Short mmCIF file of C-alpha atoms in Angstrom, two decimals:
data_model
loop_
_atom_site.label_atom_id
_atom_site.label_comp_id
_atom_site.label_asym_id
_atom_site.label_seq_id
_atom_site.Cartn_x
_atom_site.Cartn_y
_atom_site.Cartn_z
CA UNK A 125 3.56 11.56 21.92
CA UNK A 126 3.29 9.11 19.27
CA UNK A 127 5.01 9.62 15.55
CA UNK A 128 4.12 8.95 12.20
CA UNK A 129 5.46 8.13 9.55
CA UNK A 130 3.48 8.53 5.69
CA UNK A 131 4.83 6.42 2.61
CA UNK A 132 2.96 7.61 -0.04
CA UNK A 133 3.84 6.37 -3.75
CA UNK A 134 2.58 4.88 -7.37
CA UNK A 135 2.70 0.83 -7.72
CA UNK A 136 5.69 -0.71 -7.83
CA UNK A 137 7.88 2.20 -5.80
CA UNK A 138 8.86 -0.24 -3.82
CA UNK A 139 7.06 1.11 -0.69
CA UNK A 140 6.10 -2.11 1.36
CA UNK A 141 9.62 -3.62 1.37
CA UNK A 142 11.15 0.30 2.05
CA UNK A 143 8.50 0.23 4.82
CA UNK A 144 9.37 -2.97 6.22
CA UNK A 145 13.02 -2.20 6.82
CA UNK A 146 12.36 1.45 7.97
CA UNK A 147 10.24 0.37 10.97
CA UNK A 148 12.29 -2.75 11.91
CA UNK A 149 15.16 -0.32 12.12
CA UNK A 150 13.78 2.37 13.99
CA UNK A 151 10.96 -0.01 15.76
CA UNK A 152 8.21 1.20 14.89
CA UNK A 153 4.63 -0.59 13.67
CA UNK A 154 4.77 -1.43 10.18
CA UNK A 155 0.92 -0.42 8.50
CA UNK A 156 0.54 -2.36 4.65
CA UNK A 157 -2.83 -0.52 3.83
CA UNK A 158 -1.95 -2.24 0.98
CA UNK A 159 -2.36 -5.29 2.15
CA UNK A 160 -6.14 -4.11 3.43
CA UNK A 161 -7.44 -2.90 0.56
CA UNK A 162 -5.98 -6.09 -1.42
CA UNK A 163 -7.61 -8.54 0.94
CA UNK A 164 -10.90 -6.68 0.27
CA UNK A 165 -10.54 -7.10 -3.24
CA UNK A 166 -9.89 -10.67 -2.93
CA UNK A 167 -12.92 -10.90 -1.29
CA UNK A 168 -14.59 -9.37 -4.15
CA UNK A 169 -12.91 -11.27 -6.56
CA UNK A 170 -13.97 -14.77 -4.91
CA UNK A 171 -17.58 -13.61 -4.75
CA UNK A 172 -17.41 -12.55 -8.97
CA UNK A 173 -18.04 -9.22 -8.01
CA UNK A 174 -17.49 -6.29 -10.81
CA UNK A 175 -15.06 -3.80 -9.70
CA UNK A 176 -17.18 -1.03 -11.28
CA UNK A 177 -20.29 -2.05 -9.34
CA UNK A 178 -20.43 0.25 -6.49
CA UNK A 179 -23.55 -0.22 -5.38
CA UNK A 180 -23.16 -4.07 -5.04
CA UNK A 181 -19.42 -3.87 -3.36
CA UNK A 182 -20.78 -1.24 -0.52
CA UNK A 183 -23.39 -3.89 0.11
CA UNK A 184 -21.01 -6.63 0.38
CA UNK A 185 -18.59 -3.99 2.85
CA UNK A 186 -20.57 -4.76 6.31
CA UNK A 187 -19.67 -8.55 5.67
CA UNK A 188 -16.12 -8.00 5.74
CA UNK A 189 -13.58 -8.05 8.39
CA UNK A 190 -10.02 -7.30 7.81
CA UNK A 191 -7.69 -6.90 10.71
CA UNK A 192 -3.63 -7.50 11.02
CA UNK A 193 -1.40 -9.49 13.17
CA UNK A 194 1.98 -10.58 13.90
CA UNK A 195 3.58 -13.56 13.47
CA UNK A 196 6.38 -15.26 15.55
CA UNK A 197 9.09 -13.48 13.44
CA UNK A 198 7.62 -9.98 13.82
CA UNK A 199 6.05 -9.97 9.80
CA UNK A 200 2.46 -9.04 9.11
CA UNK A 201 -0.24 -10.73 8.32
CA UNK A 202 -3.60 -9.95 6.80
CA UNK A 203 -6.73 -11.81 8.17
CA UNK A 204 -9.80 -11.35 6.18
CA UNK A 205 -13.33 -13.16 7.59
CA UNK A 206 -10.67 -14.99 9.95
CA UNK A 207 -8.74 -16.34 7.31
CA UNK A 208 -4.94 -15.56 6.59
CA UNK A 209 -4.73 -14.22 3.41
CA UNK A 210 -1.12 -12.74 3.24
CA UNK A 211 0.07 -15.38 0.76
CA UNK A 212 -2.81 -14.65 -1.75
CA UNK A 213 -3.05 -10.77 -2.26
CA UNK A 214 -0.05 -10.13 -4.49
CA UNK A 215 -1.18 -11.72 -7.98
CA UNK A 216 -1.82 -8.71 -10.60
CA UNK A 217 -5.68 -9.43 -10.99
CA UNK A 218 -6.03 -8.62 -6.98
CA UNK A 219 -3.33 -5.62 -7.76
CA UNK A 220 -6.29 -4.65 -10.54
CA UNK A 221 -9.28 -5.23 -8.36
CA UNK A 222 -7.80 -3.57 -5.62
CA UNK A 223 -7.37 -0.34 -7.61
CA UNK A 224 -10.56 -0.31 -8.87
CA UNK A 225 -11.95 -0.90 -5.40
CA UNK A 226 -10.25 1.06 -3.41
CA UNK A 227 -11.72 4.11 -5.35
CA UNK A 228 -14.96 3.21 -3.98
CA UNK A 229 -16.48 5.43 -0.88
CA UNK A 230 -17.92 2.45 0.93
CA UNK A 231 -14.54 0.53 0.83
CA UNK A 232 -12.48 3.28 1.88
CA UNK A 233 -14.94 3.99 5.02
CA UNK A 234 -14.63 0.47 5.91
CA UNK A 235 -10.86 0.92 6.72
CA UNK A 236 -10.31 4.64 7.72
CA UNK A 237 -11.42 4.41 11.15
CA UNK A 238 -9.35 0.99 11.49
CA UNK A 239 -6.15 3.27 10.04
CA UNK A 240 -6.22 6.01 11.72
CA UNK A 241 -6.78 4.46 15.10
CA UNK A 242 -3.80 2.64 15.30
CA UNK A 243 -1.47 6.40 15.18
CA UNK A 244 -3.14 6.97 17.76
CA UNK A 245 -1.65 4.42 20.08
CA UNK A 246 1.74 3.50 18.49
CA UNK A 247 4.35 4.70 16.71
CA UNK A 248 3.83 3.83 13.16
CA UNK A 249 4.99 3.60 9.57
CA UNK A 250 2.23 3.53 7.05
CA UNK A 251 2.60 3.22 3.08
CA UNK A 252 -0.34 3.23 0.98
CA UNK A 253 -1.37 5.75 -1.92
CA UNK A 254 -3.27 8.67 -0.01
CA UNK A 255 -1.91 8.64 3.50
CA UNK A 256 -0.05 11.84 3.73
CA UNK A 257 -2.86 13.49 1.98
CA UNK A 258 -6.27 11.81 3.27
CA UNK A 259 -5.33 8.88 6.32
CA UNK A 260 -2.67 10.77 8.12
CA UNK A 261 -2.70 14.46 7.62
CA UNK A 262 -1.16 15.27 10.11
CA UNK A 263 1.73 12.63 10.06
CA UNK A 264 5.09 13.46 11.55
CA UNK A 265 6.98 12.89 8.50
CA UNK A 266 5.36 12.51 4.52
CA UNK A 267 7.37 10.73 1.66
CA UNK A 268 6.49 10.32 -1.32
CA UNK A 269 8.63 7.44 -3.25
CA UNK A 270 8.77 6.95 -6.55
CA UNK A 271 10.22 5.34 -9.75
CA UNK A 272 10.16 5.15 -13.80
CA UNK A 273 7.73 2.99 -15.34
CA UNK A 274 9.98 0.91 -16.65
CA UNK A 275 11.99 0.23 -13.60
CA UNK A 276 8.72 -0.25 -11.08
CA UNK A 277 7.75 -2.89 -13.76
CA UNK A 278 11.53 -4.55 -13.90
CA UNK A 279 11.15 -4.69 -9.86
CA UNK A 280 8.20 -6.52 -10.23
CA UNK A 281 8.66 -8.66 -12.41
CA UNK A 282 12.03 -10.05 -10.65
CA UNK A 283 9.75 -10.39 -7.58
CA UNK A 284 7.04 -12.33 -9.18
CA UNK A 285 9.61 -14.48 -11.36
CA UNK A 286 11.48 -15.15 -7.55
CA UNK A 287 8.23 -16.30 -6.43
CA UNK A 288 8.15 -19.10 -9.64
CA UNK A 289 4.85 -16.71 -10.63
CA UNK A 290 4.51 -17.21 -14.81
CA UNK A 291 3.98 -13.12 -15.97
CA UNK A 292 5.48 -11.29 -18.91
CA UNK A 293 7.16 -7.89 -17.93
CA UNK A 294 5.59 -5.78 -20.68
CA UNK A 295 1.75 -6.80 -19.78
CA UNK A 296 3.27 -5.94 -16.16
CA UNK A 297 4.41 -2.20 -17.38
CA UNK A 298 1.19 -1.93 -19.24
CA UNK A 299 -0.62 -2.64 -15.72
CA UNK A 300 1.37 -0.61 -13.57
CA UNK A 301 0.50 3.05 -16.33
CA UNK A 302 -3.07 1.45 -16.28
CA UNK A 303 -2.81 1.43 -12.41
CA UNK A 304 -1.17 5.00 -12.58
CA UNK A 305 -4.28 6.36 -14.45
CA UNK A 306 -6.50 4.63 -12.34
CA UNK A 307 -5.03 6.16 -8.51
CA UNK A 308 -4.23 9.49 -9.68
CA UNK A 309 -8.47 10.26 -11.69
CA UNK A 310 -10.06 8.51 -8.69
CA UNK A 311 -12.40 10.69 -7.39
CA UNK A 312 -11.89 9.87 -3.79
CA UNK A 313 -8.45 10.34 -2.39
CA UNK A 314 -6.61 10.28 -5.16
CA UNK A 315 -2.93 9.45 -5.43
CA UNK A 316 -0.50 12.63 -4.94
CA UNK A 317 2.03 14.15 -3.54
CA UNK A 318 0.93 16.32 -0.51
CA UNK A 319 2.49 19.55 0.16
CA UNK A 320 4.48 18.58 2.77
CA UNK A 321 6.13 15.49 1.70
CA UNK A 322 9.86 14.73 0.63
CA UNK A 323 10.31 13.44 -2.45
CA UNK A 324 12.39 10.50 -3.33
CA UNK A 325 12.85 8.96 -6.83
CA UNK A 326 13.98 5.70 -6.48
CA UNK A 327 14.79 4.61 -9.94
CA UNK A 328 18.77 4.76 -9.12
CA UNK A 329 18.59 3.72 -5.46
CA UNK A 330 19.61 0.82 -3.63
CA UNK A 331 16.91 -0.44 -1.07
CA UNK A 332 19.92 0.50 1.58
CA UNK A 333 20.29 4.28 0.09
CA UNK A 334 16.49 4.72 0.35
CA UNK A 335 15.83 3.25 4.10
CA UNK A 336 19.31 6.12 4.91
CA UNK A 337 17.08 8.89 3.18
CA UNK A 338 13.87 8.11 4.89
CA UNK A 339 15.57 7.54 8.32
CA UNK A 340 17.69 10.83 8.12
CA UNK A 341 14.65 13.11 6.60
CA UNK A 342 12.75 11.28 10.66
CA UNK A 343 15.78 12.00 12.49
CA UNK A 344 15.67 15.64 11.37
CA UNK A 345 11.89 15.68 13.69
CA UNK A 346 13.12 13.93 16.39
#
């Protein structure tokens, strides 16, 4: 028996780097579905593709091939068309793009299968928006993480600043609400907090405090 764990939370939450510690400490097989749908909408982005065209982008989906690997050091990487992409997926216009995208039948068909396949054969930790609800219904263990506007935006706006990336944090808070709207009207999937899952606000939390939550709420199934 394999379990699952489900990450489910608004932009900003601070689910990848949660994630990330979470399954190096229990050793588990860290999922960014993130990190999927972003490299998709890079793809789209490079090819001047609206993000409201549906028709066009589920034309475009046969053509693209996103997988993950490893490196040497255990961190993920996301290969689109062959290419490593990981270090070009986190800029706000692919953050926009991907939202838009990732509302779109065609794209989300495209990586289901992928998804849900690997619970199947490993114990794994996936964050995304809709994976308690739609990927992983059935996952051993559901959070849902979350934050205040104001600090999600203050979280990533340190990160991009740390990266020497020129933004301005009130354009960022304006795009994470605009993000908000977007995930939780999509008509596919949208983002919410299934039934079944434990919720954690983050907004006073160390990173520390949060990885102890998440890994006593799993040890509780064990």
């Amino acid at each position: 028996m394999y379990y699952s764990i489900a990450i489910d939370g608004p932009a900003g939450a601070g689910k990848s780097t949660i994630a990330k510690k979470i399954a190096k400490d229990i050793d588990f097989i860290y999922v960014d579905t993130g990190a999927m749908y972003r490299a998709i909408a890079l793809y789209f982005l490079r090819k001047g593709i609206d993000g409201h065209d549906a028709e066009r982008i589920a034309e475009e989906c046969p053509n693209i091939k996103v997988s993950l690997s490893y490196d040497e050091e255990g961190r993920q990487q996301v290969i689109l068309n062959g290419e490593n992409v990981t270090p070009l997926i986190r800029s706000e216009e692919v953050s926009m793009m991907a939202s838009l995208t990732s509302a779109i039948p065609a794209v989300r068909a495209a990586l289901l299968d992928l998804q849900r396949n690997m619970a199947l054969t490993s114990n794994i930790l996936m964050d995304g928006r809709d994976i308690g609800t739609h990927v992983l219904p059935d996952a051993s263990l559901k959070i849902y993480l979350t934050a205040s506007t104001a600090i999600r935006a203050r979280r990533r706006y340190d990160e991009m600043c740390e990266k020497g990336i020129d933004c301005n944090l009130d354009q960022i808070e304006k795009d994470i609400i605009e993000r908000d709207r977007q995930d939780m009207n999509r008509e596919i999937a949208p983002l919410r907090r299934a039934e079944d899952a434990v919720l954690i606000d983050s907004s006073d939390m160390s990173i520390d405090e949060v990885v102890k939550a998440v890994v006593t709420e799993f040890e509780k199934i064990k």
